[in-house]
PDB file of C-alpha atoms in Angstrom:
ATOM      1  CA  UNK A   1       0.000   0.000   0.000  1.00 33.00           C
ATOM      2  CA  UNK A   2       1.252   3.637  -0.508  1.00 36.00           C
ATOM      3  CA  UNK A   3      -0.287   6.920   0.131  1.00 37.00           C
ATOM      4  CA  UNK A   4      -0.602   9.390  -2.274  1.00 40.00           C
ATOM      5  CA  UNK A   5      -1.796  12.984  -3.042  1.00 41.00           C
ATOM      6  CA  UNK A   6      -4.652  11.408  -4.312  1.00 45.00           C
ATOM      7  CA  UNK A   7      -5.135   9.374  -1.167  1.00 47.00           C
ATOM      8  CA  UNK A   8      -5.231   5.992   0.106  1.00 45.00           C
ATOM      9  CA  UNK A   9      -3.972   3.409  -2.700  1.00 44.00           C
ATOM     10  CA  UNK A  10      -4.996  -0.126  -2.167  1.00 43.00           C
ATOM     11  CA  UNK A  11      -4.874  -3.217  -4.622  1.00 44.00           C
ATOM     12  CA  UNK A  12      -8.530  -4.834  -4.671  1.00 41.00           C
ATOM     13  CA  UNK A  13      -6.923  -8.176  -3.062  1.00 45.00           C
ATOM     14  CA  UNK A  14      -7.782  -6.070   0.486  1.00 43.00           C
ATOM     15  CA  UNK A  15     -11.037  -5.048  -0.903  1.00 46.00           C
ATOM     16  CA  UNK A  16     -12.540  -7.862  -2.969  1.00 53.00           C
ATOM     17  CA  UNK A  17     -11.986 -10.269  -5.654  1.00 55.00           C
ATOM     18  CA  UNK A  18     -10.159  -8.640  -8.521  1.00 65.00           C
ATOM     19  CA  UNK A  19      -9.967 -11.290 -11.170  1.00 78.00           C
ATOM     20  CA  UNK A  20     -12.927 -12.886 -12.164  1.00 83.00           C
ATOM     21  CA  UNK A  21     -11.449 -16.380 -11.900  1.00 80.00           C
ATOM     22  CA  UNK A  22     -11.702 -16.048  -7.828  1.00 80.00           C
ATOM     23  CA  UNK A  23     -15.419 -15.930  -8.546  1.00 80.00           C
ATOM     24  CA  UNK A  24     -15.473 -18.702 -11.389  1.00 85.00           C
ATOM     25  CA  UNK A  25     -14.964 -16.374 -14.076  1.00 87.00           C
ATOM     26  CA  UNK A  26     -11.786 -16.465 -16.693  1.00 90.00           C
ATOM     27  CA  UNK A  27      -8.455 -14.910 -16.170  1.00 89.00           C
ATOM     28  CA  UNK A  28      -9.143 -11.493 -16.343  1.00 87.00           C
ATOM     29  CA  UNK A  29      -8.074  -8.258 -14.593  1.00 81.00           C
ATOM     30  CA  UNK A  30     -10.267  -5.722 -13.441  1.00 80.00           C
ATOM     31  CA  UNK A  31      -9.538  -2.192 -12.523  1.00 78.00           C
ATOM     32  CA  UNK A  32     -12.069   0.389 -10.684  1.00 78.00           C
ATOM     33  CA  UNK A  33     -10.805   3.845  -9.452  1.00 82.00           C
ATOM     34  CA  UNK A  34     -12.472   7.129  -8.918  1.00 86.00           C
ATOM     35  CA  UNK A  35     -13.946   9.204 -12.274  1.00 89.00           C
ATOM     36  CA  UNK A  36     -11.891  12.496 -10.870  1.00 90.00           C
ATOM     37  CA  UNK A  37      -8.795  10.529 -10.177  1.00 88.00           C
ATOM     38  CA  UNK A  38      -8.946   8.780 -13.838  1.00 86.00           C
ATOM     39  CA  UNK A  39      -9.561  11.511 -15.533  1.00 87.00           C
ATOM     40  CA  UNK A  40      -6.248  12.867 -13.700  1.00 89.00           C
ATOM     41  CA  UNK A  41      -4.168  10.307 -15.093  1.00 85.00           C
ATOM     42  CA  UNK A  42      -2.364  10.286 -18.476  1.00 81.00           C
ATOM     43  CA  UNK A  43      -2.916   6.852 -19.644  1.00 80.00           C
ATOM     44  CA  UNK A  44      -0.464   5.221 -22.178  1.00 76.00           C
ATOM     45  CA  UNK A  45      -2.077   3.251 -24.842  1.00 66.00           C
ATOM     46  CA  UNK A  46      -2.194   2.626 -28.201  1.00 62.00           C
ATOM     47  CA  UNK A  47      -3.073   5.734 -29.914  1.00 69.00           C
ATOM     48  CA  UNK A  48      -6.395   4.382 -31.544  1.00 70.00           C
ATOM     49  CA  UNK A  49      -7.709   4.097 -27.863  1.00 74.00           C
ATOM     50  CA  UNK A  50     -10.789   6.600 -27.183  1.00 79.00           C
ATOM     51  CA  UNK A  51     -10.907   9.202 -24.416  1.00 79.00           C
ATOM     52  CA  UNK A  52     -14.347   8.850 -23.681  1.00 84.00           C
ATOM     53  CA  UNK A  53     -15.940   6.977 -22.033  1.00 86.00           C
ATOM     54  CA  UNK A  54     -13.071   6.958 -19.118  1.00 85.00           C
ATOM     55  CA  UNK A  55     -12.475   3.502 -19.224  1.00 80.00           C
ATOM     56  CA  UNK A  56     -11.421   2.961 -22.842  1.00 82.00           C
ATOM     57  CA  UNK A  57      -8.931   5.450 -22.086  1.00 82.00           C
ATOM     58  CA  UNK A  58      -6.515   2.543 -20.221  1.00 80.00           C
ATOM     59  CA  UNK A  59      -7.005  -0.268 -22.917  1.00 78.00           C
ATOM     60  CA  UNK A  60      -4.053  -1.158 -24.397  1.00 74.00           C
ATOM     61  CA  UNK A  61      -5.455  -2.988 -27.809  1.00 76.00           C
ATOM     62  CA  UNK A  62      -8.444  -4.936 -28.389  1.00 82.00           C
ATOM     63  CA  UNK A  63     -10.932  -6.004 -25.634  1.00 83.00           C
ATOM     64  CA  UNK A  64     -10.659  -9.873 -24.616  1.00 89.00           C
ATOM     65  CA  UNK A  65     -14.608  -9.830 -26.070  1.00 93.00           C
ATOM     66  CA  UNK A  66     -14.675 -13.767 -25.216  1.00 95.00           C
ATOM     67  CA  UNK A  67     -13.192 -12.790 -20.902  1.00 93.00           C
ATOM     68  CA  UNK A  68     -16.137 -10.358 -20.941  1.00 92.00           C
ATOM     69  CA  UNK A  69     -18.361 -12.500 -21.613  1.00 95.00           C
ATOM     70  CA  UNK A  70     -17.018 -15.046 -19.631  1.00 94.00           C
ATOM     71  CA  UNK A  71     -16.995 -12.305 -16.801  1.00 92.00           C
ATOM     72  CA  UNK A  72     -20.205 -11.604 -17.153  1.00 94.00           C
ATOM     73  CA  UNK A  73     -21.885 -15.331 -17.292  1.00 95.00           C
ATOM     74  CA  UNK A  74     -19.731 -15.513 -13.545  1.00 92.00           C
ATOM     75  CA  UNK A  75     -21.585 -12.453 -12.275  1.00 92.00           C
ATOM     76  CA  UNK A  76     -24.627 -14.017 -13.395  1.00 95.00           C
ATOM     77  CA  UNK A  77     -23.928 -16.906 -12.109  1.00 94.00           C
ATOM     78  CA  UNK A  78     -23.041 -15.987  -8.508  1.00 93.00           C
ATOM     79  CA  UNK A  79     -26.092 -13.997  -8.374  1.00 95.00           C
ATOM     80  CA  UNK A  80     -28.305 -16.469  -9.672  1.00 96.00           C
ATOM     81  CA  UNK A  81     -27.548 -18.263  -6.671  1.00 96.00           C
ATOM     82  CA  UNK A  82     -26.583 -15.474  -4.605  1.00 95.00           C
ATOM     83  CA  UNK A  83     -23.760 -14.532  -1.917  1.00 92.00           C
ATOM     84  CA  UNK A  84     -25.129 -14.723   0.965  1.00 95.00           C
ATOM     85  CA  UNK A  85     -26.293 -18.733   0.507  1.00 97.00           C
ATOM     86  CA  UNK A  86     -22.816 -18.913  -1.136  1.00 95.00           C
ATOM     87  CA  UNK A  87     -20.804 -17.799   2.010  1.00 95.00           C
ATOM     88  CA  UNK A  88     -23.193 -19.602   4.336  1.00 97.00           C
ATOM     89  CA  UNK A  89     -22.506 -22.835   2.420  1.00 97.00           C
ATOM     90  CA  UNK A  90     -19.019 -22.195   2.310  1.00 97.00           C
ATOM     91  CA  UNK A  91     -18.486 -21.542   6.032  1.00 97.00           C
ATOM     92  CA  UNK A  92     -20.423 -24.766   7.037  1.00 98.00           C
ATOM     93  CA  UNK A  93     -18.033 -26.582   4.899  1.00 98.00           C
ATOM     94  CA  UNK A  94     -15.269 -24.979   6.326  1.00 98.00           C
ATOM     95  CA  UNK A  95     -15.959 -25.085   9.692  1.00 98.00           C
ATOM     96  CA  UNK A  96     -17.160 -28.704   9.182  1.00 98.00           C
ATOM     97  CA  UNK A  97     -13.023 -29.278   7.823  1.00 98.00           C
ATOM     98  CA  UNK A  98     -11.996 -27.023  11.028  1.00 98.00           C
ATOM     99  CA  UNK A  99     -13.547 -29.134  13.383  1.00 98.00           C
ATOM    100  CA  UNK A 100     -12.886 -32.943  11.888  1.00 98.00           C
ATOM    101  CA  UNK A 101      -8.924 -32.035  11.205  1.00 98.00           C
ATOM    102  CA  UNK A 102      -6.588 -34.492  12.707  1.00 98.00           C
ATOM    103  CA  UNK A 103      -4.447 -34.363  15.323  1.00 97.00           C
ATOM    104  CA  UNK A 104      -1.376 -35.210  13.360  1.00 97.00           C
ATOM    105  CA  UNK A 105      -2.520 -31.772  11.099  1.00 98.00           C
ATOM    106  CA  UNK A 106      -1.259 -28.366  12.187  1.00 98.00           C
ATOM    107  CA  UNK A 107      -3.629 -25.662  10.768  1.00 97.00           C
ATOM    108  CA  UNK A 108      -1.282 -22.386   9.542  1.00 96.00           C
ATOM    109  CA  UNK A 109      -3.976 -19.870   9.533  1.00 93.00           C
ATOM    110  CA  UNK A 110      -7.164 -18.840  11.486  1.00 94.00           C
ATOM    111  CA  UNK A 111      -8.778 -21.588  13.183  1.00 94.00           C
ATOM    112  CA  UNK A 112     -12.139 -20.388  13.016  1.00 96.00           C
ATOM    113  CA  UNK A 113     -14.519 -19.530  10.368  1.00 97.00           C
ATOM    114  CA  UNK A 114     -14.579 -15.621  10.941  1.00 95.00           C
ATOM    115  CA  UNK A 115     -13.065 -13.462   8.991  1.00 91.00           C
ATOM    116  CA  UNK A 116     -11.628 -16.270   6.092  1.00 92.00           C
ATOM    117  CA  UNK A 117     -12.601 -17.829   3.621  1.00 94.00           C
ATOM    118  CA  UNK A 118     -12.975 -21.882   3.406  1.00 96.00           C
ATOM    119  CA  UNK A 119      -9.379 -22.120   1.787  1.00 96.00           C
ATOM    120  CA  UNK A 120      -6.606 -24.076   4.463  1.00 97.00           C
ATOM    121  CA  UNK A 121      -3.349 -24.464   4.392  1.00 97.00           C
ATOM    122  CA  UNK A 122      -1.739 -27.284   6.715  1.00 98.00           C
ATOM    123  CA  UNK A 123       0.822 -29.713   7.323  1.00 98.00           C
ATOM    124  CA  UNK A 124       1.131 -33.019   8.211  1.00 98.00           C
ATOM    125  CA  UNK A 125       3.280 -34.200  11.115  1.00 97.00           C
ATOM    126  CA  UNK A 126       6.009 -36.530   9.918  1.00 97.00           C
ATOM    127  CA  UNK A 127       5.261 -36.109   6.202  1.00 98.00           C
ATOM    128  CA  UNK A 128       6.161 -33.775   3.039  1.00 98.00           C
ATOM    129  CA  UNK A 129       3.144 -31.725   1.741  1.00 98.00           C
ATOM    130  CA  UNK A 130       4.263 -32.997  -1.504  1.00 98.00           C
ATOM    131  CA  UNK A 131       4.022 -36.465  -0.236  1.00 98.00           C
ATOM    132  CA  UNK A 132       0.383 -35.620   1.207  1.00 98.00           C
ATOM    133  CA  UNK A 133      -0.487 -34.184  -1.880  1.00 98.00           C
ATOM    134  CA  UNK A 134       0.469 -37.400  -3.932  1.00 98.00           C
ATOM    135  CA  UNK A 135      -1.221 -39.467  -1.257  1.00 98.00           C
ATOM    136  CA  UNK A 136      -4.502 -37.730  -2.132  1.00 98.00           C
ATOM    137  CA  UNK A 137      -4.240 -37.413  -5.637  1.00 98.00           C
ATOM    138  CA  UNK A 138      -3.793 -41.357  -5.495  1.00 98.00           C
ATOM    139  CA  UNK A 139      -7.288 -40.968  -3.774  1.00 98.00           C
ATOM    140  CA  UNK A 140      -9.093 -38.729  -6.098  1.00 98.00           C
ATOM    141  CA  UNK A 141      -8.704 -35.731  -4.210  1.00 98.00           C
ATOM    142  CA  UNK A 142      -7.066 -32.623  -5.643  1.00 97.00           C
ATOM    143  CA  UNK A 143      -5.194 -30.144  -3.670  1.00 98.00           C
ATOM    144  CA  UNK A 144      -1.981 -27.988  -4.023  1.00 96.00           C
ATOM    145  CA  UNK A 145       1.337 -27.864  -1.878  1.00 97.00           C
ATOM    146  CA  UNK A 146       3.877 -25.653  -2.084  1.00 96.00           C
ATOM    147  CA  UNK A 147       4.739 -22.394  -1.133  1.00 95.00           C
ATOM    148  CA  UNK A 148       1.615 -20.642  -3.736  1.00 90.00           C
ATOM    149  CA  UNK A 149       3.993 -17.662  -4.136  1.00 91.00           C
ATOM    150  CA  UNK A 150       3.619 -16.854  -0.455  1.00 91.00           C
ATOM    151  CA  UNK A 151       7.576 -17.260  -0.421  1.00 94.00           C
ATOM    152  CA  UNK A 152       7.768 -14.614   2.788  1.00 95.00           C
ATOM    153  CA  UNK A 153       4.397 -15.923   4.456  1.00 93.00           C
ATOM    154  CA  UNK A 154       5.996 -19.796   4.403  1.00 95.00           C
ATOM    155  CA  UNK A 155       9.629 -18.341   5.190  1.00 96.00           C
ATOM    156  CA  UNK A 156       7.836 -16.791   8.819  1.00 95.00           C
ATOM    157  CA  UNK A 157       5.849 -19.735   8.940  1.00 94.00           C
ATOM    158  CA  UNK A 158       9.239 -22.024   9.046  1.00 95.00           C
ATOM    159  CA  UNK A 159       7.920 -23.756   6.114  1.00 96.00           C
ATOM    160  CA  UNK A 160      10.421 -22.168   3.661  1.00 94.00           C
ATOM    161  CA  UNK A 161      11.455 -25.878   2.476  1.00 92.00           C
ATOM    162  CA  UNK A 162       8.286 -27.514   1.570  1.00 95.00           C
ATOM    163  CA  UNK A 163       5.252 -25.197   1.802  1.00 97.00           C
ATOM    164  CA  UNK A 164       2.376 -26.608   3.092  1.00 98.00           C
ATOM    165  CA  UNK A 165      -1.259 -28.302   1.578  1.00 98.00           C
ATOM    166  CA  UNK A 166      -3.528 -26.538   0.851  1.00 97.00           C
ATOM    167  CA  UNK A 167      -7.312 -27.434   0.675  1.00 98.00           C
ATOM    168  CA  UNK A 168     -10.635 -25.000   0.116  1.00 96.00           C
ATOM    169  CA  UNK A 169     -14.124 -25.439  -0.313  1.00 97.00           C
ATOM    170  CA  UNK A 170     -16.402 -23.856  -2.320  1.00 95.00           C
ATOM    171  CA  UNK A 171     -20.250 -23.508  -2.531  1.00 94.00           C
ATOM    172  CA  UNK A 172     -20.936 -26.361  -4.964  1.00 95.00           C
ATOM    173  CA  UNK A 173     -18.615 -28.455  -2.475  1.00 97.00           C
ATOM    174  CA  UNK A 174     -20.453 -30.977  -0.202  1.00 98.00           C
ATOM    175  CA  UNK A 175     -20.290 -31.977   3.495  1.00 98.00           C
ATOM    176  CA  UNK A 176     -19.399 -35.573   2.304  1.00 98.00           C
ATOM    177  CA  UNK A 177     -16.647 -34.175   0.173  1.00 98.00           C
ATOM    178  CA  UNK A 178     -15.054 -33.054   3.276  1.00 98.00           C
ATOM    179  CA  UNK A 179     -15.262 -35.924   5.454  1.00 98.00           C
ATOM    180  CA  UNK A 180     -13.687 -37.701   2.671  1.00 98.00           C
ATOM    181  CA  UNK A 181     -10.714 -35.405   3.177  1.00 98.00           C
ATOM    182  CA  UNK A 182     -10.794 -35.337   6.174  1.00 98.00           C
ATOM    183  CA  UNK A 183     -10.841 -39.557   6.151  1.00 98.00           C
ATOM    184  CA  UNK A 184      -8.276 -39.540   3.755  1.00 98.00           C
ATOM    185  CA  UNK A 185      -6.049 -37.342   6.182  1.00 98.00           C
ATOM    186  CA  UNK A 186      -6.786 -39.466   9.305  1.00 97.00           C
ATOM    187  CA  UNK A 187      -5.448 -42.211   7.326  1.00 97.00           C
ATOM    188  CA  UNK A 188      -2.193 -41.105   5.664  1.00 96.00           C
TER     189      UNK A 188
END
């Protein structure tokens, strides 16, 4: 974060999802700043690029016609089924993963449900994340291990060498989904 004349700069990871793939959209950035501010700012771009209206101003070449669409069947989507039954969902699930996670499983994160998101990263005593990971794959069940590009995070976390799993849960997710997990863990 920085401070500016123009006041408090932020990247929308603090504020809210910023590429539509974090909301099961396709890769695609998104920008949103104040009209005065924009209209402050000379924007480079290819010279073809329109003034008006303000947000043209910042493409750099064609539009990714086939992302927006794609970003806007995900906004449809989500609110077809809406947020709030999306979160509650989500946190069940999660906390339902919180509460059933082994012994032998050392949560790096929040151990509650408020304030996060159902996404957990974790290790197993006595084994390498990779070697959980490959354990679960053999199982059917995907996850990721590593360090996610959290390089300083896992270097304060004293997991510089391996990372750590990590498992989330999203709304089309089920409670039997987790227990498998979570039976899966209990047995590696």
């Amino acid at each position: 974060m920085s401070r500016s004349e123009a006041g408090n700069t932020y990247t929308t990871v603090q504020v809210g999802p910023h590429e539509p793939y974090k909301f099961f959209g396709p890769h695609l950035g998104l920008a949103f700043g104040r009209a005065e501010l924009l209209e402050s700012w000379r924007p480079y771009k290819v010279r073809p690029a329109p003034l008006e209206p303000l947000g043209a101003r910042f493409e750099t070449g064609t539009l990714p016609h086939e992302l927006l669409a794609g970003f806007v069947a995900a906004v449809d989507y989500v609110h077809s089924i809406g947020w709030p039954a999306i979160r509650q969902h989500e946190t069940a699930l999660g906390q339902r993963f919180l509460d059933g996670l082994p012994e032998r499983c050392t949560l790096h994160g929040l151990d509650g449900m408020e304030g996060r998101v159902p996404t957990f990263a974790f290790t197993v005593d006595g084994l390498a994340p990779r070697a959980v990971a490959e354990a679960l794959a053999a199982r059917d069940i995907a996850v990721w291990e590593g360090d996610y590009y959290a390089v300083e995070v896992m270097k304060r976390l004293g997991l510089a060498d391996g990372g750590a799993v990590r498992a989330g849960f999203v709304h089309y997710n089920t409670a039997a989904e987790v227990d498998r997990l979570l039976t899966a863990l209990d047995e590696l």
